[in-house]
């Protein structure tokens, strides 16, 4: 009984964390700037748990499988980002053309106040904010005064307005990407009013990046092939080891059966 227990102890497989530590033998994880090291470690641990490597040869195959799978995931993220970036740029341009003035009037007033503070006499600096907001409210006297100041800087009101509108559009897109409820609602309302949708921008982006996406697809296929080849090798090796083990067990059992059968007969002849 003790012999059997000892045998089981000797062949017990290392735990998953131990396997992960042993796989460090094959070098650091192939991460690029911005990638999540914890996510890579989790992928490695889960693949080790699924494959249950029995020796260093299995670990070599896993050291090929994990980077290949990580590359597949990376390329898929890249493909999505490649489509997403121009789609969001198209959305920003759309918002820059369709935002109502009241959505960026405060930004316009702030820009004016900053310009005025650089151009008003020192004794009038405290009035910069007031003058800017009066101009933003389209009060005639304030508008005329601001126009004169802007003219002195070779600027015009439309230029300041466009800058404020563009900045607000960019901020709104960033909030939309973060899925902030107010931004999402506003963007969807503006799209609906204009009779367009995000699908239109995504389709536009896809057409613009179609050649790049096809190249990425080929890279993904190559990475998947490397991953699948390593997994097949693990399965093939497991099947071979399993068959070898079965033959060995059968040979041992056959040998023990022959010993049991022949020993009594030999004893009878001697007698």
mmCIF file of N, CA and C in Angstrom, residues 76-124:
data_model
loop_
_atom_site.group_PDB
_atom_site.id
_atom_site.type_symbol
_atom_site.label_atom_id
_atom_site.label_comp_id
_atom_site.label_asym_id
_atom_site.label_seq_id
_atom_site.Cartn_x
_atom_site.Cartn_y
_atom_site.Cartn_z
ATOM 1 N N UNK A 76 -6.517 40.812 -33.838
ATOM 2 C CA UNK A 76 -7.956 41.101 -33.883
ATOM 3 C C UNK A 76 -8.252 42.464 -33.273
ATOM 4 N N UNK A 77 -7.544 42.788 -32.175
ATOM 5 C CA UNK A 77 -7.716 44.125 -31.586
ATOM 6 C C UNK A 77 -7.256 45.202 -32.569
ATOM 7 N N UNK A 78 -6.122 44.930 -33.222
ATOM 8 C CA UNK A 78 -5.585 45.890 -34.187
ATOM 9 C C UNK A 78 -6.559 46.104 -35.338
ATOM 10 N N UNK A 79 -7.145 45.009 -35.814
ATOM 11 C CA UNK A 79 -8.117 45.110 -36.908
ATOM 12 C C UNK A 79 -9.296 45.981 -36.496
ATOM 13 N N UNK A 80 -9.803 45.756 -35.280
ATOM 14 C CA UNK A 80 -10.929 46.543 -34.801
ATOM 15 C C UNK A 80 -10.535 48.010 -34.654
ATOM 16 N N UNK A 81 -9.343 48.261 -34.105
ATOM 17 C CA UNK A 81 -8.889 49.642 -33.920
ATOM 18 C C UNK A 81 -8.700 50.342 -35.262
ATOM 19 N N UNK A 82 -8.247 49.581 -36.245
ATOM 20 C CA UNK A 82 -8.002 50.150 -37.566
ATOM 21 C C UNK A 82 -9.297 50.647 -38.200
ATOM 22 N N UNK A 83 -10.392 49.936 -37.940
ATOM 23 C CA UNK A 83 -11.697 50.360 -38.454
ATOM 24 C C UNK A 83 -12.289 51.454 -37.573
ATOM 25 N N UNK A 84 -12.093 51.305 -36.284
ATOM 26 C CA UNK A 84 -12.731 52.195 -35.321
ATOM 27 C C UNK A 84 -12.201 53.626 -35.403
ATOM 28 N N UNK A 85 -10.885 53.776 -35.591
ATOM 29 C CA UNK A 85 -10.275 55.109 -35.578
ATOM 30 C C UNK A 85 -10.861 56.020 -36.659
ATOM 31 N N UNK A 86 -10.895 55.616 -37.934
ATOM 32 C CA UNK A 86 -11.496 56.516 -38.934
ATOM 33 C C UNK A 86 -13.000 56.691 -38.758
ATOM 34 N N UNK A 87 -13.673 55.687 -38.180
ATOM 35 C CA UNK A 87 -15.101 55.828 -37.924
ATOM 36 C C UNK A 87 -15.346 56.924 -36.894
ATOM 37 N N UNK A 88 -14.524 56.948 -35.852
ATOM 38 C CA UNK A 88 -14.662 57.988 -34.830
ATOM 39 C C UNK A 88 -14.256 59.354 -35.385
ATOM 40 N N UNK A 89 -13.288 59.360 -36.272
ATOM 41 C CA UNK A 89 -12.905 60.621 -36.916
ATOM 42 C C UNK A 89 -14.056 61.155 -37.758
ATOM 43 N N UNK A 90 -14.737 60.240 -38.471
ATOM 44 C CA UNK A 90 -15.892 60.649 -39.265
ATOM 45 C C UNK A 90 -17.015 61.165 -38.361
ATOM 46 N N UNK A 91 -17.189 60.513 -37.204
ATOM 47 C CA UNK A 91 -18.195 60.972 -36.245
ATOM 48 C C UNK A 91 -17.837 62.360 -35.735
ATOM 49 N N UNK A 92 -16.564 62.582 -35.452
ATOM 50 C CA UNK A 92 -16.130 63.903 -34.966
ATOM 51 C C UNK A 92 -16.399 64.974 -36.008
ATOM 52 N N UNK A 93 -16.124 64.673 -37.265
ATOM 53 C CA UNK A 93 -16.395 65.640 -38.333
ATOM 54 C C UNK A 93 -17.894 65.924 -38.442
ATOM 55 N N UNK A 94 -18.688 64.861 -38.295
ATOM 56 C CA UNK A 94 -20.143 65.027 -38.342
ATOM 57 C C UNK A 94 -20.616 65.947 -37.219
ATOM 58 N N UNK A 95 -20.126 65.702 -36.013
ATOM 59 C CA UNK A 95 -20.534 66.525 -34.872
ATOM 60 C C UNK A 95 -20.071 67.960 -35.056
ATOM 61 N N UNK A 96 -18.871 68.126 -35.632
ATOM 62 C CA UNK A 96 -18.364 69.471 -35.868
ATOM 63 C C UNK A 96 -19.233 70.280 -36.805
ATOM 64 N N UNK A 97 -20.028 69.571 -37.608
ATOM 65 C CA UNK A 97 -20.917 70.254 -38.544
ATOM 66 C C UNK A 97 -22.349 70.375 -38.013
ATOM 67 N N UNK A 98 -22.689 69.605 -36.989
ATOM 68 C CA UNK A 98 -24.089 69.518 -36.579
ATOM 69 C C UNK A 98 -24.370 69.919 -35.132
ATOM 70 N N UNK A 99 -23.361 70.318 -34.379
ATOM 71 C CA UNK A 99 -23.604 70.726 -32.992
ATOM 72 C C UNK A 99 -24.348 72.055 -32.945
ATOM 73 N N UNK A 100 -25.333 72.125 -32.096
ATOM 74 C CA UNK A 100 -26.036 73.390 -31.870
ATOM 75 C C UNK A 100 -25.133 74.344 -31.086
ATOM 76 N N UNK A 101 -25.320 75.619 -31.335
ATOM 77 C CA UNK A 101 -24.459 76.627 -30.708
ATOM 78 C C UNK A 101 -24.480 76.548 -29.191
ATOM 79 N N UNK A 102 -25.651 76.266 -28.606
ATOM 80 C CA UNK A 102 -25.736 76.260 -27.148
ATOM 81 C C UNK A 102 -24.908 75.149 -26.518
ATOM 82 N N UNK A 103 -24.493 74.159 -27.322
ATOM 83 C CA UNK A 103 -23.666 73.074 -26.800
ATOM 84 C C UNK A 103 -22.201 73.465 -26.646
ATOM 85 N N UNK A 104 -21.796 74.499 -27.387
ATOM 86 C CA UNK A 104 -20.383 74.898 -27.281
ATOM 87 C C UNK A 104 -20.214 76.398 -27.009
ATOM 88 N N UNK A 105 -21.292 77.065 -26.645
ATOM 89 C CA UNK A 105 -21.197 78.505 -26.383
ATOM 90 C C UNK A 105 -20.272 78.810 -25.208
ATOM 91 N N UNK A 106 -20.288 77.945 -24.184
ATOM 92 C CA UNK A 106 -19.403 78.161 -23.036
ATOM 93 C C UNK A 106 -17.943 78.006 -23.444
ATOM 94 N N UNK A 107 -17.668 77.052 -24.307
ATOM 95 C CA UNK A 107 -16.293 76.874 -24.806
ATOM 96 C C UNK A 107 -15.873 78.109 -25.608
ATOM 97 N N UNK A 108 -16.797 78.616 -26.406
ATOM 98 C CA UNK A 108 -16.521 79.824 -27.190
ATOM 99 C C UNK A 108 -16.216 81.002 -26.270
ATOM 100 N N UNK A 109 -17.007 81.156 -25.207
ATOM 101 C CA UNK A 109 -16.788 82.246 -24.257
ATOM 102 C C UNK A 109 -15.436 82.104 -23.557
ATOM 103 N N UNK A 110 -15.080 80.887 -23.189
ATOM 104 C CA UNK A 110 -13.792 80.671 -22.521
ATOM 105 C C UNK A 110 -12.635 81.021 -23.448
ATOM 106 N N UNK A 111 -12.747 80.637 -24.733
ATOM 107 C CA UNK A 111 -11.688 80.966 -25.697
ATOM 108 C C UNK A 111 -11.561 82.477 -25.870
ATOM 109 N N UNK A 112 -12.705 83.145 -25.955
ATOM 110 C CA UNK A 112 -12.682 84.604 -26.088
ATOM 111 C C UNK A 112 -12.043 85.258 -24.872
ATOM 112 N N UNK A 113 -12.404 84.783 -23.690
ATOM 113 C CA UNK A 113 -11.857 85.364 -22.456
ATOM 114 C C UNK A 113 -10.343 85.240 -22.428
ATOM 115 N N UNK A 114 -9.832 84.091 -22.881
ATOM 116 C CA UNK A 114 -8.369 83.897 -22.895
ATOM 117 C C UNK A 114 -7.704 84.861 -23.870
ATOM 118 N N UNK A 115 -8.329 85.055 -25.022
ATOM 119 C CA UNK A 115 -7.777 86.000 -26.007
ATOM 120 C C UNK A 115 -7.832 87.421 -25.467
ATOM 121 N N UNK A 116 -8.944 87.768 -24.850
ATOM 122 C CA UNK A 116 -9.108 89.131 -24.337
ATOM 123 C C UNK A 116 -8.119 89.443 -23.223
ATOM 124 N N UNK A 117 -7.849 88.468 -22.369
ATOM 125 C CA UNK A 117 -6.904 88.691 -21.274
ATOM 126 C C UNK A 117 -5.505 89.008 -21.791
ATOM 127 N N UNK A 118 -5.200 88.518 -22.997
ATOM 128 C CA UNK A 118 -3.886 88.800 -23.582
ATOM 129 C C UNK A 118 -3.855 90.126 -24.326
ATOM 130 N N UNK A 119 -5.025 90.773 -24.495
ATOM 131 C CA UNK A 119 -5.063 91.963 -25.350
ATOM 132 C C UNK A 119 -5.704 93.194 -24.705
ATOM 133 N N UNK A 120 -6.392 93.015 -23.595
ATOM 134 C CA UNK A 120 -6.979 94.164 -22.927
ATOM 135 C C UNK A 120 -5.934 94.892 -22.084
ATOM 136 N N UNK A 121 -6.104 96.184 -21.867
ATOM 137 C CA UNK A 121 -5.215 96.912 -20.947
ATOM 138 C C UNK A 121 -5.298 96.286 -19.550
ATOM 139 N N UNK A 122 -4.249 96.459 -18.797
ATOM 140 C CA UNK A 122 -4.166 95.804 -17.488
ATOM 141 C C UNK A 122 -5.323 96.188 -16.579
ATOM 142 N N UNK A 123 -5.780 97.442 -16.675
ATOM 143 C CA UNK A 123 -6.865 97.870 -15.798
ATOM 144 C C UNK A 123 -8.225 97.308 -16.220
ATOM 145 N N UNK A 124 -8.295 96.612 -17.368
ATOM 146 C CA UNK A 124 -9.550 96.034 -17.840
ATOM 147 C C UNK A 124 -9.555 94.491 -17.831
#
